[in-house]
PDB file of C-alpha atoms in Angstrom:
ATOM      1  CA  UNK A   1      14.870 -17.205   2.900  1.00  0.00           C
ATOM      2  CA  UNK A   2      17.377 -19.376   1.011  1.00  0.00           C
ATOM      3  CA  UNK A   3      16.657 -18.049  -2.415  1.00  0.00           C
ATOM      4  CA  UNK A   4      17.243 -14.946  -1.286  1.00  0.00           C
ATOM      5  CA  UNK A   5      20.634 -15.768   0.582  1.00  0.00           C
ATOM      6  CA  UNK A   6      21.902 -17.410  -2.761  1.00  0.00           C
ATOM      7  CA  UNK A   7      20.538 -14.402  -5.109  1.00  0.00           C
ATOM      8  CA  UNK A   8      22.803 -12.278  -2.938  1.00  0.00           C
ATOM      9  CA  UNK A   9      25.751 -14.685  -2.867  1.00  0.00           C
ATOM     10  CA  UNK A  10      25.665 -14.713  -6.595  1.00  0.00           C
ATOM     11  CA  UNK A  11      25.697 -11.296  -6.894  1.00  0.00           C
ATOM     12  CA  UNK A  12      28.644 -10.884  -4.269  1.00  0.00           C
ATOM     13  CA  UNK A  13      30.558 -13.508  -6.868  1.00  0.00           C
ATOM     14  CA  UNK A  14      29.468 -11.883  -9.850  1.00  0.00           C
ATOM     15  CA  UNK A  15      31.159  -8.222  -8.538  1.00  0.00           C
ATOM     16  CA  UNK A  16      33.847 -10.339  -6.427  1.00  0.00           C
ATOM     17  CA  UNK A  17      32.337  -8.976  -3.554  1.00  0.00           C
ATOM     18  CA  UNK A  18      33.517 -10.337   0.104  1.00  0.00           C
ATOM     19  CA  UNK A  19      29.912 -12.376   1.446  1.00  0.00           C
ATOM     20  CA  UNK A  20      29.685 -13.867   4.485  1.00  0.00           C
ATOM     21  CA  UNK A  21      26.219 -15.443   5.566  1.00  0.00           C
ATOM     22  CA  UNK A  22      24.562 -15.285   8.804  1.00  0.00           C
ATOM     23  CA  UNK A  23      23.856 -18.466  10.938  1.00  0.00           C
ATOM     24  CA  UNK A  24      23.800 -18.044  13.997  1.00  0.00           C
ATOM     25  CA  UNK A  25      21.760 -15.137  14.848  1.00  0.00           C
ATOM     26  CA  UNK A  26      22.864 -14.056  18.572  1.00  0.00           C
ATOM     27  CA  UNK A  27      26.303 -13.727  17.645  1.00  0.00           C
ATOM     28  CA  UNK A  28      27.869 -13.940  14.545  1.00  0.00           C
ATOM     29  CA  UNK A  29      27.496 -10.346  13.456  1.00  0.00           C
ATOM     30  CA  UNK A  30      29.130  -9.418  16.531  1.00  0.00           C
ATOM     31  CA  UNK A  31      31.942 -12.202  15.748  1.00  0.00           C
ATOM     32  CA  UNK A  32      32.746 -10.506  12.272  1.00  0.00           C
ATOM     33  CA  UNK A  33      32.784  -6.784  13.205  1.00  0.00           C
ATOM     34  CA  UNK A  34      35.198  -7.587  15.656  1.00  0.00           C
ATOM     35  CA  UNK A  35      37.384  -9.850  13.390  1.00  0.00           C
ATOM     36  CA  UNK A  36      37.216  -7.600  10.668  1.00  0.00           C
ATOM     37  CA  UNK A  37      37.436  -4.386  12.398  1.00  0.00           C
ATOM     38  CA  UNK A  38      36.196  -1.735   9.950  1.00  0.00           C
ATOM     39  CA  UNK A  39      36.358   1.788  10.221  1.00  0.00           C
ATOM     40  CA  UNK A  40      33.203   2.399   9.332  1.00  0.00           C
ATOM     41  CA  UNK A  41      29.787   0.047   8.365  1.00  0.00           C
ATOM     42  CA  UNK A  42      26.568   0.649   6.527  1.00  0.00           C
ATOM     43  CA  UNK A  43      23.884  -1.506   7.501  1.00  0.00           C
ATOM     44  CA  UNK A  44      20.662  -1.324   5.349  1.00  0.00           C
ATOM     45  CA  UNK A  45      17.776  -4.005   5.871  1.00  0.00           C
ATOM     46  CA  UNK A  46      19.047  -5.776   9.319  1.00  0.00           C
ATOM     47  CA  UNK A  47      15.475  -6.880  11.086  1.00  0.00           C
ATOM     48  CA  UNK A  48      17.299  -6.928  14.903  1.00  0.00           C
ATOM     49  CA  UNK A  49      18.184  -4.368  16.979  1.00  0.00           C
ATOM     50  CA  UNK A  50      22.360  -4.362  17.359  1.00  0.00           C
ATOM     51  CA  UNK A  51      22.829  -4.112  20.800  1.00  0.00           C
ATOM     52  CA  UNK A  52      25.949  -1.688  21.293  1.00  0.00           C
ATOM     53  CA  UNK A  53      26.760  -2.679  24.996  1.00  0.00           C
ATOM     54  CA  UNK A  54      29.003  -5.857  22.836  1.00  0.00           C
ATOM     55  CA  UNK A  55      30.671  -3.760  20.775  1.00  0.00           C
ATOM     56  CA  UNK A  56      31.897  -0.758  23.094  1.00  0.00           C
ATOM     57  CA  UNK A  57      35.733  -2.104  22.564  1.00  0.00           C
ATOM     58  CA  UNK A  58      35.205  -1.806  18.698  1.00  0.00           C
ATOM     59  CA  UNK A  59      35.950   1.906  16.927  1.00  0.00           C
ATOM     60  CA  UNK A  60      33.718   1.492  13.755  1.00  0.00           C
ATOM     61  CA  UNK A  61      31.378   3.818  13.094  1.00  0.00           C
ATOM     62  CA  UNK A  62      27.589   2.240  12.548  1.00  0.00           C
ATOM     63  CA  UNK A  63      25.275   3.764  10.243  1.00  0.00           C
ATOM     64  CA  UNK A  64      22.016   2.779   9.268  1.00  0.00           C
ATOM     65  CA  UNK A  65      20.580   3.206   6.118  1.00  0.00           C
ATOM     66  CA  UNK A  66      16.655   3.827   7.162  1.00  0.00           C
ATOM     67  CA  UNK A  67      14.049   4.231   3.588  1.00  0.00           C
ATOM     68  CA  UNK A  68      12.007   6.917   5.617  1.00  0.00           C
ATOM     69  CA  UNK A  69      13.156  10.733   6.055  1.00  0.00           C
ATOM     70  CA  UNK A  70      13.471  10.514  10.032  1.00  0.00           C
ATOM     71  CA  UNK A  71      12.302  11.108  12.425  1.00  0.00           C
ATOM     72  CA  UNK A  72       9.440  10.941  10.288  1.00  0.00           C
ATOM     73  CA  UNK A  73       8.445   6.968   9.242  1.00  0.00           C
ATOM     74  CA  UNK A  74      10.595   5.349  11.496  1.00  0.00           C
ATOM     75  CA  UNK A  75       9.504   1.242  11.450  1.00  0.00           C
ATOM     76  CA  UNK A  76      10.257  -1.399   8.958  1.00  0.00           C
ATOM     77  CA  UNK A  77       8.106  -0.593   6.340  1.00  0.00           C
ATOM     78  CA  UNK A  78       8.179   3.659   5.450  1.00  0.00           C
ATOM     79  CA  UNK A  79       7.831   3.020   2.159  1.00  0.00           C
ATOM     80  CA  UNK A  80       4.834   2.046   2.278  1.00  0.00           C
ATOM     81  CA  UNK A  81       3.486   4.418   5.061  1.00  0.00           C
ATOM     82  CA  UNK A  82       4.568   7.724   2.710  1.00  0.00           C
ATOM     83  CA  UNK A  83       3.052   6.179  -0.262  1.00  0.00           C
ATOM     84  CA  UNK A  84      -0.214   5.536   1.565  1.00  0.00           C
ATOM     85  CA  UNK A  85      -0.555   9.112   2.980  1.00  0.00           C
ATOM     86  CA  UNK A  86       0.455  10.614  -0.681  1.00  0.00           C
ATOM     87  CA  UNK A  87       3.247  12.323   0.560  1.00  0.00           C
ATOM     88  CA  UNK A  88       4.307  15.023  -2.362  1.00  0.00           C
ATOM     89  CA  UNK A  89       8.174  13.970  -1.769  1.00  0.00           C
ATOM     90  CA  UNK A  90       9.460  10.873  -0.610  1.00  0.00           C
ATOM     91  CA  UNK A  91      12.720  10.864   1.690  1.00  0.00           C
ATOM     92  CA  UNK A  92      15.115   8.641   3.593  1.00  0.00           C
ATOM     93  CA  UNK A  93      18.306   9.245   5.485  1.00  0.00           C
ATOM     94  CA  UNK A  94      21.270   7.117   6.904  1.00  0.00           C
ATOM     95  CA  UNK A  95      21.436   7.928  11.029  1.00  0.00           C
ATOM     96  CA  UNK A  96      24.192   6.443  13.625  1.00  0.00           C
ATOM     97  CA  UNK A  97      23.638   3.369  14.976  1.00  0.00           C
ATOM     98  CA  UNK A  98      21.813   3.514  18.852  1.00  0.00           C
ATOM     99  CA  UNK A  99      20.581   1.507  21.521  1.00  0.00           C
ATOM    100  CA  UNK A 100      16.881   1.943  20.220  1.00  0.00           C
ATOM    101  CA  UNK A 101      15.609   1.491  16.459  1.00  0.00           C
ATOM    102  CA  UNK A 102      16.015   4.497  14.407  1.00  0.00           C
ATOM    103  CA  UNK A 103      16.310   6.840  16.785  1.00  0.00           C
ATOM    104  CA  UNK A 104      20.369   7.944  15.978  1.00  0.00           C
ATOM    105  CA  UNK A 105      20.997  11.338  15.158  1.00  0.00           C
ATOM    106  CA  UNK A 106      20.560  11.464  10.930  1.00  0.00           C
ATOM    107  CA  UNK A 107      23.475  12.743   9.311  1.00  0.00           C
ATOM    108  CA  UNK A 108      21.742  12.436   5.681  1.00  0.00           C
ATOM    109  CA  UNK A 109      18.589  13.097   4.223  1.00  0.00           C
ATOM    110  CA  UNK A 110      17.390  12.825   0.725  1.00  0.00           C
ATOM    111  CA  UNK A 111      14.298  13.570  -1.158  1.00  0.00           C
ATOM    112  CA  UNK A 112      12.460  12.286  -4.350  1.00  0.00           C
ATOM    113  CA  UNK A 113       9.508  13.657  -5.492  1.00  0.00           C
ATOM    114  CA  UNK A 114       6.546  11.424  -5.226  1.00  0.00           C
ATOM    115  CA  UNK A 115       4.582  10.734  -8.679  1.00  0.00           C
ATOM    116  CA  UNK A 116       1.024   9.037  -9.370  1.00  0.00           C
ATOM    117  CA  UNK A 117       2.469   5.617 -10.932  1.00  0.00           C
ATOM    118  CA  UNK A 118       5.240   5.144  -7.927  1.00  0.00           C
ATOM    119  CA  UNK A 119       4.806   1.974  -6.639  1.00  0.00           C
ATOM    120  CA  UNK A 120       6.329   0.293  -3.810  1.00  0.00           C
ATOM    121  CA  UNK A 121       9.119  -1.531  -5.442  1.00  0.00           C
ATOM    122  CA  UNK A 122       9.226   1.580  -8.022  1.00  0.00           C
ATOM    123  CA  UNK A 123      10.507   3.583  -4.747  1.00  0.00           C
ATOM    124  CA  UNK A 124      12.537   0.762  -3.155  1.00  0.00           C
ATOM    125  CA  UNK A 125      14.682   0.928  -6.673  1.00  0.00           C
ATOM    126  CA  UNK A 126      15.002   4.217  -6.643  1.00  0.00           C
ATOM    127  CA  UNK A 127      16.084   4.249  -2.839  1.00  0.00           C
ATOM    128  CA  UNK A 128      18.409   1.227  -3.491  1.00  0.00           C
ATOM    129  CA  UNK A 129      20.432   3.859  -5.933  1.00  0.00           C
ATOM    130  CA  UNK A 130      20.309   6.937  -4.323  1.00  0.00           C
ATOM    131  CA  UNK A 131      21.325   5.865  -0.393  1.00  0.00           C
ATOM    132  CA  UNK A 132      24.799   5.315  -2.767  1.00  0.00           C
ATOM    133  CA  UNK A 133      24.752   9.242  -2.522  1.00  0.00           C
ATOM    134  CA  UNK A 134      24.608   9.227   1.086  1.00  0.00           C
ATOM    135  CA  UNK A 135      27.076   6.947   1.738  1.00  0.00           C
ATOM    136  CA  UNK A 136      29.402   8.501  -0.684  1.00  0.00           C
ATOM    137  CA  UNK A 137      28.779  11.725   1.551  1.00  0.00           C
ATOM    138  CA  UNK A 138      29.534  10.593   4.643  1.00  0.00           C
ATOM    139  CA  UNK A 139      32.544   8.362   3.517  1.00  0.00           C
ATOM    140  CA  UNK A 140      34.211  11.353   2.176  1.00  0.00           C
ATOM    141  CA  UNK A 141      33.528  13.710   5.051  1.00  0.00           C
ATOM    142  CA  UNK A 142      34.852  11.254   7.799  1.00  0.00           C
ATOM    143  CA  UNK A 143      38.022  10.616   5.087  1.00  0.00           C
ATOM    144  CA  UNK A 144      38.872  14.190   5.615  1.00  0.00           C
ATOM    145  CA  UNK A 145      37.986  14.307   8.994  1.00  0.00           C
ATOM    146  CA  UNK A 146      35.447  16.881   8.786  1.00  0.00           C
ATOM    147  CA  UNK A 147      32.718  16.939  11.662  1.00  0.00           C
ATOM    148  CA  UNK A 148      29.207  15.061  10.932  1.00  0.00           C
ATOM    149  CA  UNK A 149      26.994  17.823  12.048  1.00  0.00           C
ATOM    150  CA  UNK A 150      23.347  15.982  13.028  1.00  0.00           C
ATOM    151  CA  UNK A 151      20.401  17.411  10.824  1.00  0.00           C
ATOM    152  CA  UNK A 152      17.944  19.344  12.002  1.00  0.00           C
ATOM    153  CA  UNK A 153      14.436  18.241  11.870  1.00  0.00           C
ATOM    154  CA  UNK A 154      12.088  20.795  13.385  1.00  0.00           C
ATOM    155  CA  UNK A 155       9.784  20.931  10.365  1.00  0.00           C
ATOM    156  CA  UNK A 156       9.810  16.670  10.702  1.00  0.00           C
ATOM    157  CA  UNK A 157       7.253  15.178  13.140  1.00  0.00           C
ATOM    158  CA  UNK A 158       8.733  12.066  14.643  1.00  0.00           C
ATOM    159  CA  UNK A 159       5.961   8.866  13.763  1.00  0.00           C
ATOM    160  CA  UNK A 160       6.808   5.378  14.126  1.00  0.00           C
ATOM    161  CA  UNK A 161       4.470   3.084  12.234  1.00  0.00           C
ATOM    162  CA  UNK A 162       4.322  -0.642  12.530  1.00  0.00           C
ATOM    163  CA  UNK A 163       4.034  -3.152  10.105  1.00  0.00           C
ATOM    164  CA  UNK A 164       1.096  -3.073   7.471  1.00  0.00           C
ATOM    165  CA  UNK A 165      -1.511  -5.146   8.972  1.00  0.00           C
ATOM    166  CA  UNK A 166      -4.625  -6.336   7.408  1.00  0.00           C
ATOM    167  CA  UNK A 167      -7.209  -3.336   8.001  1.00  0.00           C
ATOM    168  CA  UNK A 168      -3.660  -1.406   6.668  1.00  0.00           C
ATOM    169  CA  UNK A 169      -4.227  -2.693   3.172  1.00  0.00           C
ATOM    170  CA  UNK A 170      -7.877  -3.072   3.260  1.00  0.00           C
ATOM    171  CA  UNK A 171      -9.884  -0.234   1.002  1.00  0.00           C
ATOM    172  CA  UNK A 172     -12.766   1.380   2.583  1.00  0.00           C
ATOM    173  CA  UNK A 173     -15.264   2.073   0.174  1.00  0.00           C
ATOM    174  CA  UNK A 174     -17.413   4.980   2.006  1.00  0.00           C
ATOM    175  CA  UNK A 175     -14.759   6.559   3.361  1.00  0.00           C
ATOM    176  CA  UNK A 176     -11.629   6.511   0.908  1.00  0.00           C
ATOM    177  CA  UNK A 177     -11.579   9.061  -2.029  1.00  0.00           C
ATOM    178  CA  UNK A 178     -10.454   7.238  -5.286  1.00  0.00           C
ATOM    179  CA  UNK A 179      -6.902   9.527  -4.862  1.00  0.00           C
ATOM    180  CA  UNK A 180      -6.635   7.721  -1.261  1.00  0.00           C
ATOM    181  CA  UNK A 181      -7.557   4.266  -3.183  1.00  0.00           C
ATOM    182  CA  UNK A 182      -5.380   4.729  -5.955  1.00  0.00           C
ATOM    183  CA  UNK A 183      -2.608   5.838  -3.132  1.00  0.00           C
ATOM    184  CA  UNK A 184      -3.084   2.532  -1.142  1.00  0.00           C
ATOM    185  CA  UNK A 185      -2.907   0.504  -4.131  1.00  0.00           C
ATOM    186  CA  UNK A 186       0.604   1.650  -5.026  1.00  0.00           C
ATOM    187  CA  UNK A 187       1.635   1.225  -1.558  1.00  0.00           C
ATOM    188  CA  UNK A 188       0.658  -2.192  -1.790  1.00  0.00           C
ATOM    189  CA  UNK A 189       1.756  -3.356  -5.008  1.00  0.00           C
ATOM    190  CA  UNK A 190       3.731  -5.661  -5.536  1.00  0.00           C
ATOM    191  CA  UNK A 191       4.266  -6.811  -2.074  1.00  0.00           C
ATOM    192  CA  UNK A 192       0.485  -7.783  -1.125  1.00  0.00           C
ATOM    193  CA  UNK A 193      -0.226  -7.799  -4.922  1.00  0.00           C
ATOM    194  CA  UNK A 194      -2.259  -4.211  -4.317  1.00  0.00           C
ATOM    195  CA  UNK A 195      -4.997  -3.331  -2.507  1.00  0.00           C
ATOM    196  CA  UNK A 196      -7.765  -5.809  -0.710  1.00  0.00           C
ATOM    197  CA  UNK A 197     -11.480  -6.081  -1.560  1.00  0.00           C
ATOM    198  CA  UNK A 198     -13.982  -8.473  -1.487  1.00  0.00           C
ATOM    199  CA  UNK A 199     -16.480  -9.599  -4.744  1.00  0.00           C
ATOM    200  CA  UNK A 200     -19.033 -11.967  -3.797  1.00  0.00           C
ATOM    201  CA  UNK A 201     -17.212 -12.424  -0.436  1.00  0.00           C
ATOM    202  CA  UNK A 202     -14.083 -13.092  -1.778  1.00  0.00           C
ATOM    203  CA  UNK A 203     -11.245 -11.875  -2.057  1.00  0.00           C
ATOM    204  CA  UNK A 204      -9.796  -9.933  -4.549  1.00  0.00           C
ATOM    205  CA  UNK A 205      -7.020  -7.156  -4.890  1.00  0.00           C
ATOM    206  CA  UNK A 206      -6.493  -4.306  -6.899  1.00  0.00           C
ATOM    207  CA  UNK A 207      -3.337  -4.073  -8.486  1.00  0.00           C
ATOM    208  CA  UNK A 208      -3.338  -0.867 -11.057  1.00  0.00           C
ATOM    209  CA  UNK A 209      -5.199   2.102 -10.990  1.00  0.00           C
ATOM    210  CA  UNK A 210      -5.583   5.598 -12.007  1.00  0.00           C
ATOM    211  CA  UNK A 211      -7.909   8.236 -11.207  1.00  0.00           C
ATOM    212  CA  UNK A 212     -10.601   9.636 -13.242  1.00  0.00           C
ATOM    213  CA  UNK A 213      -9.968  13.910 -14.064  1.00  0.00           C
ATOM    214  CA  UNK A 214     -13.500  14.264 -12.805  1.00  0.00           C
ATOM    215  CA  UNK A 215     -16.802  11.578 -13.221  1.00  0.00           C
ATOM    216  CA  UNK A 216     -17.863  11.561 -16.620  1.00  0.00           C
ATOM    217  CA  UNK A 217     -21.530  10.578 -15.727  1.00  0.00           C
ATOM    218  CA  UNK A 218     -23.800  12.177 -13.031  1.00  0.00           C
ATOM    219  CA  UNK A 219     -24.347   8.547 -11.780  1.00  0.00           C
ATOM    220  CA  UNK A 220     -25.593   7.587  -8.573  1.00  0.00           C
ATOM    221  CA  UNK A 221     -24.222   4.665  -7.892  1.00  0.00           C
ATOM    222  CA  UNK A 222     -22.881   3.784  -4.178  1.00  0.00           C
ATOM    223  CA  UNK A 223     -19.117   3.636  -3.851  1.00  0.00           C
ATOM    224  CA  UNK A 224     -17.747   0.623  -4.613  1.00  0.00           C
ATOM    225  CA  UNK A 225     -19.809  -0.206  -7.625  1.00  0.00           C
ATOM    226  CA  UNK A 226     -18.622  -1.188 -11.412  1.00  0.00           C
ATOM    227  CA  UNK A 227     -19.752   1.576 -13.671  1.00  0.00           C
ATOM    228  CA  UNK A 228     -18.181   0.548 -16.806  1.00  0.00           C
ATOM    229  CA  UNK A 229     -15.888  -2.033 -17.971  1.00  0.00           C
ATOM    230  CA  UNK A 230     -13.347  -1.738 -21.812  1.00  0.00           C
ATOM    231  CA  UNK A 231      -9.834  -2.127 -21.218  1.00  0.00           C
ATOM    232  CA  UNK A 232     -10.311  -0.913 -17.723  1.00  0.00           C
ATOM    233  CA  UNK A 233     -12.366  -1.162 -15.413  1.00  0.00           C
ATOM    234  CA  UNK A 234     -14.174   2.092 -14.074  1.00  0.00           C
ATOM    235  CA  UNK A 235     -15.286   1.562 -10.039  1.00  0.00           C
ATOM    236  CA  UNK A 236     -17.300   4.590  -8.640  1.00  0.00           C
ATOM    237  CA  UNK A 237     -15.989   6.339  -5.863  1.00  0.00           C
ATOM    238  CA  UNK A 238     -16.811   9.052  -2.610  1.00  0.00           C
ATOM    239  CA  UNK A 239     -16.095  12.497  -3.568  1.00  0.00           C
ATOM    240  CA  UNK A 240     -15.878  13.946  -7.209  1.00  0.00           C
ATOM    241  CA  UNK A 241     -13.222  11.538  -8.828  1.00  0.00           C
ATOM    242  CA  UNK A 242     -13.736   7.993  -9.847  1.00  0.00           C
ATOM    243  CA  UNK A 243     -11.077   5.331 -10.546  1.00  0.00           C
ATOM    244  CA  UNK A 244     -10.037   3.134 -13.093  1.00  0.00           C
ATOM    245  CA  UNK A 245      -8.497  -0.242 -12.613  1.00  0.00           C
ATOM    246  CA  UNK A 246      -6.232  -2.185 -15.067  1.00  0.00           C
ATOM    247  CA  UNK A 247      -5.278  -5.268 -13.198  1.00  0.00           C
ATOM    248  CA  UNK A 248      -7.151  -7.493 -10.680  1.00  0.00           C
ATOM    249  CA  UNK A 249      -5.598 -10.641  -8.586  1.00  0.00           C
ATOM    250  CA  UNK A 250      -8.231 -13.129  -7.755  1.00  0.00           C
ATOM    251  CA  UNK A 251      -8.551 -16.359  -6.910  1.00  0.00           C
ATOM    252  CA  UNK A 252      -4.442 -16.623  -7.374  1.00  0.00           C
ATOM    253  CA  UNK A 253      -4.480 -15.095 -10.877  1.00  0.00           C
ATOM    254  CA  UNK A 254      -3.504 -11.774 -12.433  1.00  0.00           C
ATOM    255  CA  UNK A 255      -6.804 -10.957 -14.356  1.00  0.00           C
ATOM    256  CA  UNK A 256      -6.792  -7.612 -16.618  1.00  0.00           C
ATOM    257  CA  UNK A 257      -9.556  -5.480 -16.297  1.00  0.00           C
ATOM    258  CA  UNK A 258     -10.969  -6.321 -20.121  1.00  0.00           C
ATOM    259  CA  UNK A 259     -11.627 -10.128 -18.331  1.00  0.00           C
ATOM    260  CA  UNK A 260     -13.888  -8.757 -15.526  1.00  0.00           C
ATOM    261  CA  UNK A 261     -17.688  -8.867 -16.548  1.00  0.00           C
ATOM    262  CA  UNK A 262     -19.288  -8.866 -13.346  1.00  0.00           C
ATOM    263  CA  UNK A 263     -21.187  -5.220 -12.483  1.00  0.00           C
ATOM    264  CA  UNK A 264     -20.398  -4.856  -9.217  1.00  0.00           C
ATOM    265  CA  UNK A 265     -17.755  -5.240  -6.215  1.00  0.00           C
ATOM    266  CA  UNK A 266     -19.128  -5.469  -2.920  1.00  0.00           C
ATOM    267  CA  UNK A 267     -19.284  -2.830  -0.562  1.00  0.00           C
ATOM    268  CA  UNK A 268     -18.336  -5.804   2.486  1.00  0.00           C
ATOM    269  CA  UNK A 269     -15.017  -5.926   3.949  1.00  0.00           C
ATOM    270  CA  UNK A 270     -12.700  -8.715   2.570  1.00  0.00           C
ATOM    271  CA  UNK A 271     -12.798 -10.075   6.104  1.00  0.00           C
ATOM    272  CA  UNK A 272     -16.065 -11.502   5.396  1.00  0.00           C
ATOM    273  CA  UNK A 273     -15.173 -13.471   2.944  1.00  0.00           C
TER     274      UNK A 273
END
């Protein structure tokens, strides 16, 4: 959006940075790779799909800049997807540029380890820093003309996953463990402002959680259901561990759990609401 295009400018003026903002869609990248004619470009965040066929005359090198280890996670959100499937390290990778998304051979790979409070913007500040590493790499190699050897990735399975939908963010009561829960909240926080419920059939997300070392009470209650509420808010779950929420958004507020006193969350999906 514009606020967006102006945060950047201002930070291209603050570091006397060169900024040039897009207009025209179907042409004007094409139009300034070609005037400028770089050796090499790192593109990181571009929504379209470059097509190369316009710039075969042009010798810079493309490289894309993907937040997802490849071929592992390819799509625009992997963030998300390796936070949601509790994946013990987190990677991405810069590739070259080809005629389909993500597919180029990867010529860097990095690793974090993943940890219980990550969120989603946690890792997409941490990934905004280290890709610097990668692109320091490859810079240096291609400076002294060494060969970029393509990475293997045997042990990888190639996935593509789409854009978080709905049912993506929704939590499944009966069938989630609170770990899974606690997992998809993270993913979706603060993007979708967490994970998506339903409380008298309405909406509501959970924003902050942690899970329980093991249920403190032999309770019986159904998954789903308030068990006790201090300065969090303890929500039964399937399997041996239940989980304890912080910070609610409902009805377009940020509520902390100490504000909740209702004694139950409904077990039906938020699309009944």
């Amino acid at each position: 959006g514009n606020q967006t295009q102006t945060k950047k400018a201002k930070i291209a003026q603050q570091y006397k940075f060169s900024y040039v903002e897009e207009q025209n869609q179907k042409d004007d990248l094409y139009h300034w790779l070609y005037k400028e004619k770089f050796d090499f470009v790192f593109i990181i965040g571009y929504g379209r799909l470059i097509n190369l066929e316009r710039l075969t005359n042009l010798k810079t090198q493309l490289f894309n800049i993907h937040y997802g280890p490849l071929p592992s996670y390819r799509g625009p959100s992997p963030i998300f997807w390796q936070l949601k499937a509790n994946e013990p390290n987190l990677g991405l990778a810069i590739h070259r540029l080809n005629s389909k998304f993500d597919e180029g051979e990867v010529v860097w790979r990095k690793y974090i380890p993943n940890k219980p409070y990550y969120n989603y913007q946690t890792v997409n500040q941490i990934f905004n820093q280290t890709f610097v590493e990668g692109v320091l790499f490859i810079l240096n190699e291609l400076i002294l003309q060494h060969p970029l050897i393509a990475l293997c990735h045997d042990y990888l399975v190639e996935s593509y996953q789409s854009k978080p939908q709905l049912k993506d963010v929704l939590i499944d009561w009966d069938n989630m463990s609170a770990i899974d829960i606690r997992n998809l909240i993270n993913a979706s926080n603060p993007w979708n402002k967490g994970a998506l419920t339903s409380f008298s059939r309405q909406e509501i997300k959970l924003m902050d959680a942690r899970v329980e070392i093991i249920k403190t009470t032999n309770h019986s209650q159904p998954p789903g259901s308030i068990l006790e509420i201090g300065d969090v808010c303890k929500i039964a779950c399937s399997g041996e561990f239940d989980l304890c929420v912080g910070m609610f958004f409902f009805a377009e507020s940020y509520i902390s759990a100490y504000n909740r006193s209702e004694e139950r969350l409904s077990r039906n999906d938020a699309t009944d609401s």
